[in-house]
Coordinates of C-alpha atoms and ligand atoms in Angstrom, one line a residue:
X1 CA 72.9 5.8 -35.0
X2 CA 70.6 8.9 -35.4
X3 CA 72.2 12.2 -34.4
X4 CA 71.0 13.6 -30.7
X5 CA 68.6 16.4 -30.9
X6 CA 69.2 19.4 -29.3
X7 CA 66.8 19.3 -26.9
X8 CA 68.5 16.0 -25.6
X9 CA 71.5 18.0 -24.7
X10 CA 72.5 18.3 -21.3
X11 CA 74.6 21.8 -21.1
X12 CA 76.0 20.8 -24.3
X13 CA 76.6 17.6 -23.9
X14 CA 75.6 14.2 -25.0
X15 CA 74.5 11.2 -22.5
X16 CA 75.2 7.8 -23.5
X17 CA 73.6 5.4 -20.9
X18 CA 73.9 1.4 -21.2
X19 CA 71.7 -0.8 -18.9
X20 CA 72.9 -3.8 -16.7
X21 CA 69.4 -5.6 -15.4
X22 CA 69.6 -8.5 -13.2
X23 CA 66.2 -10.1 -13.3
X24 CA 65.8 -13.1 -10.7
X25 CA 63.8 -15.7 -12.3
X26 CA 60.7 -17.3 -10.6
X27 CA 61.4 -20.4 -10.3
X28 CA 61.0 -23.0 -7.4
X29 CA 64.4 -23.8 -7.4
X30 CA 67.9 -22.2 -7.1
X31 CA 69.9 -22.6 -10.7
X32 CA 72.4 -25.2 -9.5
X33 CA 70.6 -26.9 -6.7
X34 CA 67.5 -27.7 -5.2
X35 CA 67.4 -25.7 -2.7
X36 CA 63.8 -23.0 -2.4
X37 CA 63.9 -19.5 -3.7
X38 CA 61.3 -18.1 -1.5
X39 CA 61.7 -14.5 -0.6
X40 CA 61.5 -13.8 3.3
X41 CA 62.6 -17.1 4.8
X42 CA 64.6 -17.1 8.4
X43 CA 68.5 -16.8 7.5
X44 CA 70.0 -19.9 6.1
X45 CA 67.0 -22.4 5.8
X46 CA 67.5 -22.2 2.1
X47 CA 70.7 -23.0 1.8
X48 CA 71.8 -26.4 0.9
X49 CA 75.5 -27.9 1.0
X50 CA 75.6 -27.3 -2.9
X51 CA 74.8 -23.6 -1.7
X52 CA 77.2 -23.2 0.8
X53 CA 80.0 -24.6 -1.3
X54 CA 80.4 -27.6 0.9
X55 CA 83.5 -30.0 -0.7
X56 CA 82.2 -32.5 -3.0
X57 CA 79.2 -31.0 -4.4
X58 CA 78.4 -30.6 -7.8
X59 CA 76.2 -27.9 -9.8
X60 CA 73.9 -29.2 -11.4
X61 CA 71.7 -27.0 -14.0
X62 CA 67.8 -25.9 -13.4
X63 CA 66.4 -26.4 -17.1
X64 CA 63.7 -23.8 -15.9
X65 CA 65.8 -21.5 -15.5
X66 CA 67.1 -22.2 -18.9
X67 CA 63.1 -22.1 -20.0
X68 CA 62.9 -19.0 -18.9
X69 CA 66.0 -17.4 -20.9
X70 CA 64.7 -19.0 -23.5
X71 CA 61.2 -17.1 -23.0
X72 CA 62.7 -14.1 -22.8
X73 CA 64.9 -14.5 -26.1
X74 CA 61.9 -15.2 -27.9
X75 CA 60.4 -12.0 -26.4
X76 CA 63.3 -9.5 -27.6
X77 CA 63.9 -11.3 -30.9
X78 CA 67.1 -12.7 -29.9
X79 CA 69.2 -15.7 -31.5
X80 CA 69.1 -18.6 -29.2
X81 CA 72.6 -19.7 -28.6
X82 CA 72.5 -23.7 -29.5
X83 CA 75.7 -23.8 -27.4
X84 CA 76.6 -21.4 -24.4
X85 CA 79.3 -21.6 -22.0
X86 CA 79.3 -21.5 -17.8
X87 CA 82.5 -19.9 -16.5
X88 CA 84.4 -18.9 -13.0
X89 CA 84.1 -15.5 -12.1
X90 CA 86.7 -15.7 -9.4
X91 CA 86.4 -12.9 -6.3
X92 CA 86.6 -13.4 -2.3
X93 CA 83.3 -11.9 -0.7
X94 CA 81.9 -13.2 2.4
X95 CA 78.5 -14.4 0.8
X96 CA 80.2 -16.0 -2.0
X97 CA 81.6 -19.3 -0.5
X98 CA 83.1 -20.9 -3.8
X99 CA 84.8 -17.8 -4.0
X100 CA 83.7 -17.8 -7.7
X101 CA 80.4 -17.0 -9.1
X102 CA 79.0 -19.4 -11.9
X103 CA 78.0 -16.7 -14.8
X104 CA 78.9 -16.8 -18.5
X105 CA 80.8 -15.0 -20.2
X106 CA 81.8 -15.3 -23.4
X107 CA 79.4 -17.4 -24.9
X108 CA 75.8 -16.6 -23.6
X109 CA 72.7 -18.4 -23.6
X110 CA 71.1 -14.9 -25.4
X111 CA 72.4 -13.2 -28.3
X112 CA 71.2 -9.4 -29.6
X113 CA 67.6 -8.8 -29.4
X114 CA 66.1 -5.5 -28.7
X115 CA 63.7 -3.3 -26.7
X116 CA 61.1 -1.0 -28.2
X117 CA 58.7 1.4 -26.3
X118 CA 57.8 4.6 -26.1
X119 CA 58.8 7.4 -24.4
X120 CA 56.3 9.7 -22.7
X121 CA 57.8 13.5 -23.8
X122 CA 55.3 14.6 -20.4
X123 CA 53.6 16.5 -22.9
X124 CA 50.2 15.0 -22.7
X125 CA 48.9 11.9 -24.4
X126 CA 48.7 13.2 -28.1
X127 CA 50.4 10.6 -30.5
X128 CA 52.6 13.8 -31.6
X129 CA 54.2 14.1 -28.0
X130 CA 55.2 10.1 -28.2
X131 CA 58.3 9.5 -29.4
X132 CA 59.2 5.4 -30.3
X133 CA 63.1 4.4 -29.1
X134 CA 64.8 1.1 -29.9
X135 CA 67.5 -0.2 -27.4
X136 CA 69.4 -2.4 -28.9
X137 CA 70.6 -5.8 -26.5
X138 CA 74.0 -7.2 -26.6
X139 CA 73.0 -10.2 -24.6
X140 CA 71.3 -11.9 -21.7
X141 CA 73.7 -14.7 -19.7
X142 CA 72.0 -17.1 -17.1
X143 CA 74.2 -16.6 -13.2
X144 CA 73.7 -17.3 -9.5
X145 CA 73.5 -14.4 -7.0
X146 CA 75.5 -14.3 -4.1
X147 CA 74.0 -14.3 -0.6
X148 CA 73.5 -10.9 1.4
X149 CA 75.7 -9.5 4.4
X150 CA 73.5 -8.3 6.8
X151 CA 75.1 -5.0 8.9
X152 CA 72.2 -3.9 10.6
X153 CA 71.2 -6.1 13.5
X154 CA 74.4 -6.6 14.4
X155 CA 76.9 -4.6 16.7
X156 CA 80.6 -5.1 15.7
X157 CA 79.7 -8.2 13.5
X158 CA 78.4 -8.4 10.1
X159 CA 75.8 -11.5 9.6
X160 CA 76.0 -13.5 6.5
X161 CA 72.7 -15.2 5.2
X162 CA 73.1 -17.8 2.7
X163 CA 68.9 -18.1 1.3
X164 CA 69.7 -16.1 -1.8
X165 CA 72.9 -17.8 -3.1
X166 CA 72.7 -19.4 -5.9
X167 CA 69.2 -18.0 -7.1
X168 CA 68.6 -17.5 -10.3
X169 CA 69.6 -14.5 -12.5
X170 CA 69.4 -13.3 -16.0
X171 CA 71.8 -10.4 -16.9
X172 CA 70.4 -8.7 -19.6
X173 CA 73.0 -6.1 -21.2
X174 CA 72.0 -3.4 -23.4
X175 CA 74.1 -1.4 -26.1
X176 CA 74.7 2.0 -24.7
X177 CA 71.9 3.4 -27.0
X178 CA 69.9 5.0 -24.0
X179 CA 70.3 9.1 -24.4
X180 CA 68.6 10.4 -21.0
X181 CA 67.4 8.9 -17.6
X182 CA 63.9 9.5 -19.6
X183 CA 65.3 6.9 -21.7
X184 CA 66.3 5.2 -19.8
X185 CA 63.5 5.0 -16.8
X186 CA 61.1 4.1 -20.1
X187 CA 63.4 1.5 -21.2
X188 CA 63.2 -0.2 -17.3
X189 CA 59.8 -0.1 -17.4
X190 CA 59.3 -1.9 -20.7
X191 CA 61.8 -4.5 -19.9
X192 CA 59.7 -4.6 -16.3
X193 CA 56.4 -4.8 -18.5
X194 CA 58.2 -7.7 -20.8
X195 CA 59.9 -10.2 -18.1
X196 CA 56.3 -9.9 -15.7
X197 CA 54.2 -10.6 -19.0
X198 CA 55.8 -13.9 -19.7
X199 CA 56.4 -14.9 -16.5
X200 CA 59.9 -15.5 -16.0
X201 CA 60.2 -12.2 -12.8
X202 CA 57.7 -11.8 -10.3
X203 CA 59.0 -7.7 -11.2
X204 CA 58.5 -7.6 -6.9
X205 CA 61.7 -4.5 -7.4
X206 CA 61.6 -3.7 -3.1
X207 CA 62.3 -7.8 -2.8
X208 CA 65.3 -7.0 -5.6
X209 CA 63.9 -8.9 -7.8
X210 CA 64.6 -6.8 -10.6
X211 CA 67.6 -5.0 -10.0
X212 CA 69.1 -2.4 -12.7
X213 CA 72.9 -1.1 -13.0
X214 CA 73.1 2.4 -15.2
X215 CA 76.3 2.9 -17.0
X216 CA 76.1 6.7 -17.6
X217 CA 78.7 8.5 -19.4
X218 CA 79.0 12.1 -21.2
X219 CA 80.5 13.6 -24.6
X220 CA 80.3 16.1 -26.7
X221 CA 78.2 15.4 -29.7
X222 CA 80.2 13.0 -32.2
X223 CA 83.1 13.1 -30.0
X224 CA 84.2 8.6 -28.7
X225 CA 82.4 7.6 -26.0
X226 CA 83.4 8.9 -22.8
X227 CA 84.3 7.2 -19.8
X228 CA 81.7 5.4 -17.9
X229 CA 80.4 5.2 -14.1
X230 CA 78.0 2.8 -13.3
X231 CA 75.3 3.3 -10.9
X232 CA 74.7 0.1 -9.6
X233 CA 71.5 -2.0 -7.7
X234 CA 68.5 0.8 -9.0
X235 CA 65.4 -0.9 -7.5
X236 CA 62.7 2.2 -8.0
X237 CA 62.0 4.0 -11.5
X238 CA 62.0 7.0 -9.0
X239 CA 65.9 6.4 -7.8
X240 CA 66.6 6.0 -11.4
X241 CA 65.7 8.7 -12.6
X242 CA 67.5 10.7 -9.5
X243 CA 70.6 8.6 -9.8
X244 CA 71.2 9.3 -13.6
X245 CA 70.1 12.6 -13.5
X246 CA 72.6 13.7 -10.4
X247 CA 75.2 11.4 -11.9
X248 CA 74.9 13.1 -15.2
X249 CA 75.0 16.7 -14.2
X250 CA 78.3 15.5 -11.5
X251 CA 80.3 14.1 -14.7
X252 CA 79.7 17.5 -16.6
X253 CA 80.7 19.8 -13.6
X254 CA 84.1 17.5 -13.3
X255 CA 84.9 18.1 -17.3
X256 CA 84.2 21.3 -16.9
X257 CA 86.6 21.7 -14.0
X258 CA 89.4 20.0 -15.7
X259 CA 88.9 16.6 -14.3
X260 CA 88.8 13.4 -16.1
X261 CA 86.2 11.3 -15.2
X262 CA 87.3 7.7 -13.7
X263 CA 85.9 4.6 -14.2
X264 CA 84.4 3.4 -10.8
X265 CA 81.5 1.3 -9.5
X266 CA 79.2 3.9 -7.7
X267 CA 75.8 3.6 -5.1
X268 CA 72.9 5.9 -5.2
X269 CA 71.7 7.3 -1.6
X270 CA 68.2 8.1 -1.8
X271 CA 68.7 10.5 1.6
X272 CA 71.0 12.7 -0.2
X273 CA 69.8 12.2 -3.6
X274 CA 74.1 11.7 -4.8
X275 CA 76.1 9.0 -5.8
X276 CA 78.6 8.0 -4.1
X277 CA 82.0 5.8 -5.6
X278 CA 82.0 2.2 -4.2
X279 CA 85.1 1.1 -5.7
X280 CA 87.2 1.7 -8.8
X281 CA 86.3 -0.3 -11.4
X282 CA 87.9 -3.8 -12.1
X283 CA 89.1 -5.3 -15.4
X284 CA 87.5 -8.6 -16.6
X285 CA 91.2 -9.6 -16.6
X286 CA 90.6 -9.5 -12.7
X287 CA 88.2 -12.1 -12.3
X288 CA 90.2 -14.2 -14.2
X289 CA 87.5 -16.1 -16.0
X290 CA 87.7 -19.6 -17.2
X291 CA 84.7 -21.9 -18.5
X292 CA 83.5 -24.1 -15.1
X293 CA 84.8 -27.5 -15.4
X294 CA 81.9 -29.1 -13.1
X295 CA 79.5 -27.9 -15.6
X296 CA 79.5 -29.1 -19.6
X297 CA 78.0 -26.8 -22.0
X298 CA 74.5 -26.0 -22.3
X299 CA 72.6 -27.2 -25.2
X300 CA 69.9 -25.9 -26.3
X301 CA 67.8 -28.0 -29.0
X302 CA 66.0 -26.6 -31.7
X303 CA 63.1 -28.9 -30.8
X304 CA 62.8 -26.7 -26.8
X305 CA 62.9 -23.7 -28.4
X306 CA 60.1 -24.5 -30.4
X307 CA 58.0 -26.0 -27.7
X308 CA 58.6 -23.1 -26.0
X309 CA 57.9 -20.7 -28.4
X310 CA 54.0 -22.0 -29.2
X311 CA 53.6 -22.2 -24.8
X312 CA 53.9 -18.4 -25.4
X313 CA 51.7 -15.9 -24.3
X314 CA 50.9 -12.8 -27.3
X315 CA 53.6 -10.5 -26.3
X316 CA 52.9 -6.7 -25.8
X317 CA 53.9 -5.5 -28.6
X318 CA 52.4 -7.7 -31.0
X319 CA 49.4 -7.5 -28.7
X320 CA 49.7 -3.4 -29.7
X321 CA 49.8 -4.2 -33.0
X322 CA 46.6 -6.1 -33.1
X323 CA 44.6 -3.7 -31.5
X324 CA 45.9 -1.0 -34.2
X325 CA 44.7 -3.3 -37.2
X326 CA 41.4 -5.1 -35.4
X327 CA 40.2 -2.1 -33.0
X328 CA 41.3 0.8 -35.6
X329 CA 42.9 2.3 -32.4
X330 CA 46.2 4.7 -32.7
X331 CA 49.2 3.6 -31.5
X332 CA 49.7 5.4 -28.3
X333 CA 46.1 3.7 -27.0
X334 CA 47.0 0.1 -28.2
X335 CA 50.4 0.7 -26.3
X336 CA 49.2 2.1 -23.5
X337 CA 46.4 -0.2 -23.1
X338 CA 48.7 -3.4 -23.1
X339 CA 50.7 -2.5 -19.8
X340 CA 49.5 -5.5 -18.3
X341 CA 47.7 -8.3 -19.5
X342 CA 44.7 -7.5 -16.9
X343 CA 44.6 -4.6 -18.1
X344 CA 44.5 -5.6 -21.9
X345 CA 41.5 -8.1 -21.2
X346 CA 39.5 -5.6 -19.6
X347 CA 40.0 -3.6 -22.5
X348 CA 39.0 -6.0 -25.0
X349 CA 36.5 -7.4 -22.8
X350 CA 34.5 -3.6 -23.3
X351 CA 35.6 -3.3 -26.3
X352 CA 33.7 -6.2 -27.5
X353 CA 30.6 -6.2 -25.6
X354 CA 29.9 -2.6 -26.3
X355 CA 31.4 -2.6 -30.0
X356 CA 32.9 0.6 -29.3
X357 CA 36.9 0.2 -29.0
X358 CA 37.7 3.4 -29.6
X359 CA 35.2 5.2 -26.4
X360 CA 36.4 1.8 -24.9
X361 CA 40.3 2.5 -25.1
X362 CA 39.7 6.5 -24.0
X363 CA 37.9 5.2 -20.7
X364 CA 39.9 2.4 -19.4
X365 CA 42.9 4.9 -20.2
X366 CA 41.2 8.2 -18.9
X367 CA 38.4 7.4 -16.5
X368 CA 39.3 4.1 -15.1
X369 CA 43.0 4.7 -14.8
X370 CA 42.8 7.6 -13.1
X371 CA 40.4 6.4 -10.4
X372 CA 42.5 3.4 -10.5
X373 CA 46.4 5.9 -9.8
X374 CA 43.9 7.8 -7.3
X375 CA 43.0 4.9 -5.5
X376 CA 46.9 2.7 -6.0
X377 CA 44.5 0.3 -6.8
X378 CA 45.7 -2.1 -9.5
X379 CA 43.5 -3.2 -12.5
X380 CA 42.7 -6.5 -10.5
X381 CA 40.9 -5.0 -8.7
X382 CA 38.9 -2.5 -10.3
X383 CA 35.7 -2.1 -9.1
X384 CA 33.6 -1.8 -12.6
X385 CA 33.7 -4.5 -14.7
X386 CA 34.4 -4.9 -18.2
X387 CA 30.7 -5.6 -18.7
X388 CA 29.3 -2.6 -16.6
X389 CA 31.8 -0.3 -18.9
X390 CA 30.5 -2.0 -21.7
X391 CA 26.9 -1.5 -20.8
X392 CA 27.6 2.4 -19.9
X393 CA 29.3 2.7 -23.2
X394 CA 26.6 1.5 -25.3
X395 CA 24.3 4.3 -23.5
X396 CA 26.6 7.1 -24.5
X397 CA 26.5 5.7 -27.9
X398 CA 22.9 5.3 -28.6
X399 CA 22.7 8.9 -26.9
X400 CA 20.5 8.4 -24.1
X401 CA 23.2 10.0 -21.4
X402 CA 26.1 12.6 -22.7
X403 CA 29.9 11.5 -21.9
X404 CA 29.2 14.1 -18.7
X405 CA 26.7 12.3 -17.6
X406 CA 28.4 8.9 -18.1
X407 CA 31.3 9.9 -15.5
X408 CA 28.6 10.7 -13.2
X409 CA 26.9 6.7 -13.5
X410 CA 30.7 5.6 -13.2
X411 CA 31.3 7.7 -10.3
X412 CA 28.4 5.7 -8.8
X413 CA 29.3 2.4 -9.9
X414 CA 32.6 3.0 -8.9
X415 CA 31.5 3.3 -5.2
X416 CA 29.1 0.1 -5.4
X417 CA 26.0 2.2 -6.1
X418 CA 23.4 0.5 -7.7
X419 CA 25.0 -2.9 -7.2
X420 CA 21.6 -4.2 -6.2
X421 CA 21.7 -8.0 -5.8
X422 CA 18.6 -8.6 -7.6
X423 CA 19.9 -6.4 -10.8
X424 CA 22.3 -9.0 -11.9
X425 CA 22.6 -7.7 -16.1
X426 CA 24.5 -5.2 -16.5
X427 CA 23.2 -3.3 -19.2
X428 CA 19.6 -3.1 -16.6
X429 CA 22.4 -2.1 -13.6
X430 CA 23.4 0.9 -15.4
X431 CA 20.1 1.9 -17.4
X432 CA 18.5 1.6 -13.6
X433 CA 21.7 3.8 -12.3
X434 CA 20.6 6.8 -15.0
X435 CA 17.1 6.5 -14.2
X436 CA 17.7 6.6 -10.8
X437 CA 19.6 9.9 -11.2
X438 CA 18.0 11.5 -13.9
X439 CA 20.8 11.5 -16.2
X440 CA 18.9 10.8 -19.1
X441 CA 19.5 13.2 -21.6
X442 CA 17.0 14.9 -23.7
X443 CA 16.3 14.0 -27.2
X444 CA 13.1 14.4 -28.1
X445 CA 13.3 17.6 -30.7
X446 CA 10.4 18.9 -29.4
X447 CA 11.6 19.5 -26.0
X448 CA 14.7 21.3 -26.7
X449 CA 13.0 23.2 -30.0
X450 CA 11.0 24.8 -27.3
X451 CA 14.3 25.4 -25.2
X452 CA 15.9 27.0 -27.8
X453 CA 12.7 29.4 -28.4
X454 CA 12.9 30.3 -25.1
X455 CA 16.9 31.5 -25.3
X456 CA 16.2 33.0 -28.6
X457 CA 13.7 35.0 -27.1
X458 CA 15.7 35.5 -23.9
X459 CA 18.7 36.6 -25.8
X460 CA 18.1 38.8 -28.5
X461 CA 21.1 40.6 -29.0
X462 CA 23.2 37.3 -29.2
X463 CA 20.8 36.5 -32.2
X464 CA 21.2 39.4 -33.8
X465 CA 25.0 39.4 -33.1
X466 CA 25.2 36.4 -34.8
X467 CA 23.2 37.1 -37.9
X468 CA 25.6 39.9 -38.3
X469 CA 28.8 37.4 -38.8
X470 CA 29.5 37.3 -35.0
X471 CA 30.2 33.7 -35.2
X472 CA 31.6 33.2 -31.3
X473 CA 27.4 34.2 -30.4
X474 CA 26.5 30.6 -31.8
X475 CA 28.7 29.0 -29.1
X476 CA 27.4 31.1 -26.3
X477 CA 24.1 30.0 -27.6
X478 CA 24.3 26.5 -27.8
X479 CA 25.7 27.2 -23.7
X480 CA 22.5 28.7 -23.3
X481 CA 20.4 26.1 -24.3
X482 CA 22.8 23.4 -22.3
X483 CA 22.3 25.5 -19.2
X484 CA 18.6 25.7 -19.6
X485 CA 18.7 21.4 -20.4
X486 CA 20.3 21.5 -16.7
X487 CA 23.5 19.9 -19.2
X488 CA 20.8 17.4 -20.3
X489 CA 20.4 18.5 -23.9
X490 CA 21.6 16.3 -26.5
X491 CA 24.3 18.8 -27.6
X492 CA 24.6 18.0 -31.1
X493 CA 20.6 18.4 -31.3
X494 CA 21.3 21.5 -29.7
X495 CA 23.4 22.3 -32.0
X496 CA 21.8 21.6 -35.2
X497 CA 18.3 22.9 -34.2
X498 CA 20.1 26.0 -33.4
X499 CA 21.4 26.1 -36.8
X500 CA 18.5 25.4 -38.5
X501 CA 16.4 28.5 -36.8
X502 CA 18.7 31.1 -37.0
X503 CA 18.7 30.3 -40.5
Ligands
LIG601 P1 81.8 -4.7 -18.4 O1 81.9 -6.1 -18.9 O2 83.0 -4.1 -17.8 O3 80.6 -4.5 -17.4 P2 80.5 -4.1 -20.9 O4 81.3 -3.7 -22.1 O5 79.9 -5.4 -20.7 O6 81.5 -3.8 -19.6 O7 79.4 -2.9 -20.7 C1 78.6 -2.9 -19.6 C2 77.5 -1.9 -19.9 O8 78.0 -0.6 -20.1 C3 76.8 -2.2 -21.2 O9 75.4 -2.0 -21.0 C4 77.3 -1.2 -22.2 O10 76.4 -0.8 -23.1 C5 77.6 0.0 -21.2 N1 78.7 0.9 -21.7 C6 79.8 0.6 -22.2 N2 80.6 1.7 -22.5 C7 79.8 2.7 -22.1 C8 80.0 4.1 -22.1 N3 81.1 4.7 -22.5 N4 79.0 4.9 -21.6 C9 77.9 4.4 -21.2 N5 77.6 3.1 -21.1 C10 78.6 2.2 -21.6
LIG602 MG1 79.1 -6.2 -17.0

């Protein structure tokens, strides 16, 4: 593993973060039954006698579930296990019936794999400020949740609803390669971006259906890993960020005090912004594990894999890649621009029609997603389309309107402007938009040769401070001219004219 730089020191110290993500899968189904999944349903309508660990039912496995670690194995370029194991993990809780949970433990369905993204350094979107991480997975195992205790509501009592035992999960378990909550909120978001893309999570993180557990732990650089707390149940990149960052700085102050840090099980509160131990951390030997007897192994055939693999969607990051080779596009854009598969397709969609990727990729990342933050709308429902951006692109490429110009047509469009019923093409919607505002710019030489005469004339001493090797006068120049164009000048005519009579 690469040595931490310096600036990823926290008061001299290094912090090693590993990732716990439970991600509930979207199926119809609960794992071992067939009882719904739906989120919001009345206490204990979806819970069936399997569910409720009623004696003399039986497990029996949801192969979409299965489908769906398989998806995501293929997505993180993971071995397939041909053979994995269910086993007992045996603890009393309330909303655990059995009094085991069905996980698995030593042999899981998931094997390696890792997570690539890039971080955002918050130093602006130049390629030089993105730096490109690789998290490394140990494994993802198929499990059940358990059902929720519900304290509020209830005076004295605690209530116990049953509706989300037995759903779905995937664990997936990372290495402890993540270095800072930067890390490690970039690494959440990629696996978010990765399980929503091929469809196994809805990603809905208030509902908890994507739930992360941060192990954090500190050292001093090449010293063994240090003892771990882990932050458990993270449902907001926000709180994650918080949580690691309080946690971290709480673990340095204890070393530095002379404590040793314990292993425990610890909650975030969001009111105070501190975590808080739960518990002290059990052993594995605790749970005393032992493969499930009601369930025989899960085999996986070469043959599903392979069907799977072709019913695949392009991934992200092969996505990415394509856009670098067939758009010519760098490799922050083509990231960037694949957040979503919406937002890809619009991308491509006006990259496309207007044959101009490049312009195409700085809009739908500049322009368009900043309206879009502005507005919390989400690229659904973006009020240009692909078309529209196309057609406006194609305008500021031929040089009839200058990129200044072009915000203000999009500011129009944006707000339904010129969505005349009757002007159905879009490429007539936004020529009529420019007429409409005069945004045309001027190109006719002849025009802005006599524009430029006039700020010659009108500003003598610039000329003359430029012919004698004042080379900042040209600029204040070619401002002239814009001004006098009312910003309507083709600049680069502007510019050369300029050129050409002072000579
Ligand atoms: P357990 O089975 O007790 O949960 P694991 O060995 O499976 O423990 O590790 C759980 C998670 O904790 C993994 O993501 C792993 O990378 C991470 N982890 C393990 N040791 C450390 C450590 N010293 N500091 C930070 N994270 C750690
Ligand atoms: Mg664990």
């Amino acid at each position: 593993m690469s040595k931490p730089t310096a600036s990823l020191l926290v008061q001299g110290y290094e912090v090693v973060i590993g990732f716990e993500t439970h991600t509930q899968l979207a199926t119809r189904s609960k794992i071992f039954s067939r009882a719904a999944t739906a989120f919001g349903a009345e206490p204990n309508t979806q819970a069936c006698a399997v569910d409720l660990a009623l004696p003399g039912t039986l497990p029996v496995m949801n192969r979409e579930a299965v489908a769906c670690a398989i998806r995501l194995g293929l997505a993180v370029g993971a071995h397939i296990a041909e053979k994995s194991v269910f086993a007992r993990k045996n603890y009393f809780y309330p909303d655990l019936p059995k009094g085991y949970q069905i996980t698995q433990y030593e042999i899981p369905v998931v094997q390696g794999g890792s997570v690539t993204f890039f971080l955002d350094t918050g130093k602006g979107a130049a390629d030089a400020a993105r730096e490109k991480k690789t998290v490394r997975l140990v494994r993802a195992h198929l499990e059940e949740d358990a059902g929720k205790s519900l304290h509020e509501d209830f005076i004295g009592q605690s209530g116990i609803d049953l509706n989300r035992a037995g759903t779905p999960l995937l664990e997936i378990v990372t290495e402890p390669d993540i270095r800072s909550s930067a890390e490690a909120v970039a690494y959440a978001k990629e696996l978010h971006k990765i399980v929503t893309w091929i469809g196994i999570c809805d990603g809905n993180m208030q509902e908890g259906s994507f739930r992360c557990d941060a192990n954090v732990s500190v050292r001093k650089p090449g010293a063994p890993l240090g003892t771990r707390r882990e932050i458990k149940n993270l449902n907001s990149f926000k709180f994650m960020q918080q949580a690691i960052d309080y946690e971290v700085r709480w673990q340095i102050e204890q070393i530095e005090d002379g404590h040793a840090i314990e292993q425990a099980t610890v909650l975030f509160d969001p009111d105070t912004g501190e975590t808080r131990a739960m518990r002290t951390k059990e052993d594995a030997d605790d749970y005393r594990y032992f493969p499930d007897p009601d369930l025989p192994p899960l085999v996986v055939a070469r043959d599903w894999v392979d069907e799977v693999k072709a019913a695949m969607p392009e991934l992200p990051r092969a996505m990415a890649e394509r856009f670098v080779q067939q758009y010519g596009l760098p490799e922050y854009d083509a990231t960037t621009l694949t957040q979503s598969p919406a937002m890809a397709a619009y991308f491509e969609a006006a990259a496309q029609a207007s044959g101009q990727a490049k312009m195409a990729s700085n809009w739908v990342m500049g322009e368009v997603s900043r309206r879009l933050n502005n507005e919390e709308r989400d690229i659904a429902e973006v009020p240009v389309n692909a078309g529209q951006l196309a057609a406006l692109l194609a305008r500021i490429a031929d040089g009839t309107v200058s990129n200044n110009a072009a915000r203000q047509v999009m500011d129009a469009l944006w707000t339904g402007e010129g969505a005349d019923a009757q002007v159905i093409d879009a490429r007539a919607q936004i020529d009529a938009v420019i007429e409409a505002k005069g945004l045309k710019q001027v190109s006719d030489s002849g025009a802005i040769e006599k524009i430029i005469d006039e700020v010659m004339a009108a500003n003598a001493e610039m000329v003359a401070q430029f012919r004698a090797g004042k080379d900042k006068a040209f600029n204040a120049l070619v401002g002239q001219a814009m001004k006098a164009s009312k910003g309507k000048a083709n600049p680069q005519q502007v510019n050369d004219l300029l050129r050409k009579k002072l000579g």
